[in-house]
Amino acid sequence: MAPLQKLVQGLGLLLVTATVVAAQTKGSLTIKADLQEANSITGVVTARGNVHVDYPARQLSATAQQGFYEEKKQTITLIGNVIIIQKGHNQIQANKVTYFLSEDRIKAEPQAGQQVNGTYVISAKTQDTTVITADSQEANTTSGIVVATGNVHLDYPARQMTATSQKATYSDKARTIVMQGDVSVLQKGGNTLQAESVTYDLVQSRFLASPSNGKQVRGVYNLPEAQAKPAS
């Protein structure tokens, strides 16, 4: 059977479902939309209106306004109010998302003047999350690594921590966030940390900060006010 299985069945119906098989990947990927078109020569499927993508083998689902599956390039491109959900909880919101099937890689891009928003569950038990916004984000669905670049802002409410940098790498397996480039961290109590690179161990809640060549790490820590001694 051709790689585009059950290609656009019932084209006259409002909801059209196509099931495609991605080369070099396991399982199938299902695309639902109000309308779908397919070109048997180019191997391109175009989906429009209330697009929903389901890829069980990678625990991934997505919604968008438009979608394009290109068999030769092994890519899926989603456009317009894109929401990607990974493993049932991690979520990426962007204007455009390209999924490179052979690489298990997601590239998310925003509209001009906006940013990509990613929400990642740090603890499945407590459902603590960290929110990362950046000019672009890439995620590997196999390794669990997310790379955010450009005007990165990180918010971790459970630890009362926010941070900014030029790049951030979140590793789901290593349980770390590595921030690079003009890193500034604000912690509870107003404590601040400035460095060129900061590695945050999510399990131990521990920072390791490093400076650029010839410079130093700068930390400012607010000391608690001394309590007055009771009169004798």
Short mmCIF file of C-alpha atoms in Angstrom, two decimals:
data_model
loop_
_atom_site.label_atom_id
_atom_site.label_comp_id
_atom_site.label_asym_id
_atom_site.label_seq_id
_atom_site.Cartn_x
_atom_site.Cartn_y
_atom_site.Cartn_z
CA MET A 1 0.00 0.00 0.00
CA ALA A 2 1.23 3.52 -0.80
CA PRO A 3 2.63 5.63 2.06
CA LEU A 4 -0.44 7.85 1.95
CA GLN A 5 -2.89 5.30 3.28
CA LYS A 6 -6.64 5.88 3.18
CA LEU A 7 -5.85 9.17 1.52
CA VAL A 8 -8.62 11.74 1.93
CA GLN A 9 -11.59 9.48 2.20
CA GLY A 10 -15.04 11.01 1.74
CA LEU A 11 -13.85 14.36 0.38
CA GLY A 12 -17.42 15.68 0.36
CA LEU A 13 -17.74 15.34 4.15
CA LEU A 14 -17.10 18.21 6.55
CA LEU A 15 -14.49 16.27 8.50
CA VAL A 16 -11.83 14.47 6.49
CA THR A 17 -9.34 12.03 7.96
CA ALA A 18 -6.07 10.92 6.38
CA THR A 19 -3.74 8.34 7.86
CA VAL A 20 -0.14 8.57 6.70
CA VAL A 21 2.87 6.37 7.42
CA ALA A 22 6.12 8.25 8.06
CA ALA A 23 9.26 6.61 6.74
CA GLN A 24 11.87 5.59 9.31
CA THR A 25 9.32 5.98 12.12
CA LYS A 26 7.07 3.60 13.96
CA GLY A 27 3.31 3.60 13.68
CA SER A 28 1.05 5.95 11.79
CA LEU A 29 0.06 9.59 12.00
CA THR A 30 -3.56 10.73 11.66
CA ILE A 31 -4.61 14.13 10.32
CA LYS A 32 -8.16 15.43 10.69
CA ALA A 33 -9.45 18.66 9.15
CA ASP A 34 -12.50 20.31 7.63
CA LEU A 35 -10.95 19.88 4.19
CA GLN A 36 -7.96 18.02 2.80
CA GLU A 37 -6.32 17.96 -0.61
CA ALA A 38 -3.68 15.49 -1.80
CA ASN A 39 -1.35 15.44 -4.78
CA SER A 40 -0.30 11.90 -5.69
CA ILE A 41 2.61 13.21 -7.80
CA THR A 42 4.21 15.56 -5.26
CA GLY A 43 3.12 13.53 -2.23
CA VAL A 44 1.82 16.65 -0.48
CA VAL A 45 -1.30 16.60 1.69
CA THR A 46 -2.87 19.97 2.55
CA ALA A 47 -5.31 20.20 5.45
CA ARG A 48 -7.40 23.28 6.20
CA GLY A 49 -9.73 24.21 9.02
CA ASN A 50 -9.71 22.82 12.57
CA VAL A 51 -6.67 20.69 11.88
CA HIS A 52 -5.88 17.98 14.43
CA VAL A 53 -2.77 15.77 14.28
CA ASP A 54 -2.31 12.63 16.36
CA TYR A 55 1.00 10.71 16.50
CA PRO A 56 0.67 8.03 19.21
CA ALA A 57 4.16 6.56 18.67
CA ARG A 58 5.67 9.85 19.89
CA GLN A 59 2.90 10.66 22.40
CA LEU A 60 2.25 13.82 20.43
CA SER A 61 -0.88 15.65 19.33
CA ALA A 62 -1.41 19.06 17.78
CA THR A 63 -4.05 21.51 16.61
CA ALA A 64 -3.74 24.31 14.04
CA GLN A 65 -5.61 26.20 11.32
CA GLN A 66 -3.62 24.68 8.45
CA GLY A 67 -1.37 21.68 8.01
CA PHE A 68 0.92 20.37 5.26
CA TYR A 69 2.37 16.86 5.15
CA GLU A 70 5.21 16.45 2.62
CA GLU A 71 6.04 12.80 2.05
CA LYS A 72 9.34 13.40 0.23
CA LYS A 73 10.70 15.81 2.84
CA GLN A 74 9.15 13.84 5.70
CA THR A 75 7.85 17.01 7.32
CA ILE A 76 4.61 18.24 8.78
CA THR A 77 4.12 22.01 8.84
CA LEU A 78 1.36 23.48 11.00
CA ILE A 79 0.32 27.13 10.72
CA GLY A 80 -2.00 29.36 12.72
CA ASN A 81 -2.65 29.14 16.47
CA VAL A 82 -0.57 25.98 16.73
CA ILE A 83 -0.64 24.02 19.98
CA ILE A 84 1.64 21.00 20.36
CA ILE A 85 1.07 18.65 23.31
CA GLN A 86 3.79 16.14 24.19
CA LYS A 87 3.39 13.18 26.55
CA GLY A 88 0.00 14.52 27.56
CA HIS A 89 1.36 17.56 29.43
CA ASN A 90 4.28 19.48 27.88
CA GLN A 91 2.90 22.14 25.56
CA ILE A 92 4.27 24.49 22.90
CA GLN A 93 2.26 27.38 21.42
CA ALA A 94 3.41 29.13 18.24
CA ASN A 95 2.25 30.54 14.94
CA LYS A 96 4.20 27.99 12.90
CA VAL A 97 5.57 24.58 13.80
CA THR A 98 7.59 22.28 11.55
CA TYR A 99 7.97 18.66 12.61
CA PHE A 100 10.88 16.82 10.97
CA LEU A 101 9.69 13.22 11.22
CA SER A 102 12.98 11.49 10.41
CA GLU A 103 14.75 13.54 13.11
CA ASP A 104 11.94 13.57 15.68
CA ARG A 105 12.54 17.33 15.86
CA ILE A 106 10.04 20.15 16.33
CA LYS A 107 10.83 23.73 15.32
CA ALA A 108 8.42 26.39 16.60
CA GLU A 109 8.30 29.96 15.31
CA PRO A 110 6.11 32.94 16.32
CA GLN A 111 4.40 35.69 14.39
CA ALA A 112 6.47 38.82 13.83
CA GLY A 113 6.88 40.73 17.08
CA GLN A 114 5.74 37.82 19.24
CA GLN A 115 7.36 34.81 20.91
CA VAL A 116 6.96 31.07 21.23
CA ASN A 117 5.50 29.90 24.53
CA GLY A 118 6.43 26.54 26.06
CA THR A 119 5.03 25.00 29.24
CA TYR A 120 6.96 22.04 30.65
CA VAL A 121 5.98 19.84 33.58
CA ILE A 122 8.89 19.55 36.02
CA SER A 123 7.22 17.18 38.48
CA ALA A 124 4.49 14.76 37.47
CA LYS A 125 3.65 14.25 41.13
CA THR A 126 3.10 17.91 42.02
CA GLN A 127 2.41 19.14 38.48
CA ASP A 128 4.96 21.95 38.94
CA THR A 129 5.63 23.65 35.62
CA THR A 130 8.14 26.05 34.15
CA VAL A 131 7.15 28.41 31.37
CA ILE A 132 9.75 29.35 28.76
CA THR A 133 9.14 32.08 26.20
CA ALA A 134 11.64 32.80 23.42
CA ASP A 135 11.98 33.97 19.84
CA SER A 136 12.12 30.32 18.74
CA GLN A 137 12.11 26.88 20.32
CA GLU A 138 13.14 23.42 19.12
CA ALA A 139 12.29 20.13 20.79
CA ASN A 140 13.39 16.56 20.23
CA THR A 141 10.56 14.15 21.04
CA THR A 142 12.97 11.24 21.58
CA SER A 143 15.64 12.84 23.77
CA GLY A 144 13.28 15.16 25.62
CA ILE A 145 15.57 18.14 25.04
CA VAL A 146 14.13 21.61 24.36
CA VAL A 147 16.32 24.47 23.09
CA ALA A 148 14.96 28.02 23.32
CA THR A 149 16.87 30.87 21.65
CA GLY A 150 16.52 34.63 21.52
CA ASN A 151 15.26 36.85 24.36
CA VAL A 152 14.55 33.89 26.60
CA HIS A 153 12.39 34.36 29.68
CA LEU A 154 11.90 31.55 32.19
CA ASP A 155 9.31 31.48 34.94
CA TYR A 156 9.29 28.75 37.63
CA PRO A 157 6.54 29.68 40.12
CA ALA A 158 7.00 26.67 42.43
CA ARG A 159 10.53 27.86 43.25
CA GLN A 160 9.66 31.58 43.06
CA MET A 161 12.29 32.00 40.36
CA THR A 162 12.47 33.90 37.09
CA ALA A 163 15.39 34.21 34.68
CA THR A 164 16.39 35.78 31.40
CA SER A 165 19.09 34.76 28.92
CA GLN A 166 19.84 34.47 25.22
CA LYS A 167 19.55 30.68 25.18
CA ALA A 168 18.08 27.99 27.41
CA THR A 169 18.30 24.20 27.13
CA TYR A 170 15.83 22.11 29.12
CA SER A 171 16.54 18.38 29.47
CA ASP A 172 13.63 16.27 30.65
CA LYS A 173 15.87 13.24 31.27
CA ALA A 174 18.80 15.04 32.94
CA ARG A 175 16.39 17.26 34.91
CA THR A 176 18.41 20.38 34.21
CA ILE A 177 17.97 23.80 32.65
CA VAL A 178 21.11 25.37 31.19
CA MET A 179 20.89 29.12 30.50
CA GLN A 180 23.54 30.90 28.43
CA GLY A 181 24.30 34.46 27.42
CA ASP A 182 23.71 37.45 29.75
CA VAL A 183 21.96 35.27 32.30
CA SER A 184 20.07 37.04 35.07
CA VAL A 185 18.26 35.05 37.76
CA LEU A 186 15.83 36.51 40.28
CA GLN A 187 15.00 34.32 43.27
CA LYS A 188 12.59 34.59 46.17
CA GLY A 189 13.50 37.32 48.61
CA GLY A 190 14.95 39.47 45.84
CA ASN A 191 18.24 37.56 45.54
CA THR A 192 19.84 37.98 42.11
CA LEU A 193 22.48 36.10 40.18
CA GLN A 194 24.23 37.32 37.03
CA ALA A 195 26.56 35.18 34.92
CA GLU A 196 27.38 34.09 31.39
CA SER A 197 26.14 30.54 32.01
CA VAL A 198 23.92 29.06 34.71
CA THR A 199 23.02 25.38 35.13
CA TYR A 200 20.01 24.73 37.32
CA ASP A 201 19.59 21.24 38.78
CA LEU A 202 15.83 20.79 39.08
CA VAL A 203 16.07 17.82 41.44
CA GLN A 204 18.42 19.42 43.97
CA SER A 205 17.29 23.02 43.29
CA ARG A 206 20.96 23.95 42.90
CA PHE A 207 22.64 26.61 40.72
CA LEU A 208 26.07 26.40 39.11
CA ALA A 209 27.04 29.76 37.63
CA SER A 210 30.05 30.49 35.40
CA PRO A 211 31.32 33.85 34.04
CA SER A 212 32.66 34.77 30.63
CA ASN A 213 36.45 34.98 30.21
CA GLY A 214 38.07 37.58 32.41
CA LYS A 215 34.91 38.32 34.38
CA GLN A 216 33.21 37.07 37.50
CA VAL A 217 29.80 35.85 38.60
CA ARG A 218 27.81 38.47 40.51
CA GLY A 219 25.35 37.48 43.21
CA VAL A 220 23.37 39.85 45.42
CA TYR A 221 21.71 38.28 48.45
CA ASN A 222 19.33 40.10 50.74
CA LEU A 223 20.07 39.33 54.36
CA PRO A 224 17.22 38.96 56.85
CA GLU A 225 16.80 41.83 59.25
CA ALA A 226 18.28 41.21 62.67
CA GLN A 227 15.61 40.79 65.28
CA ALA A 228 15.83 43.03 68.32
CA LYS A 229 16.84 41.29 71.52
CA PRO A 230 14.21 41.36 74.27
CA ALA A 231 14.95 43.81 77.10
CA SER A 232 16.42 42.15 80.20
#
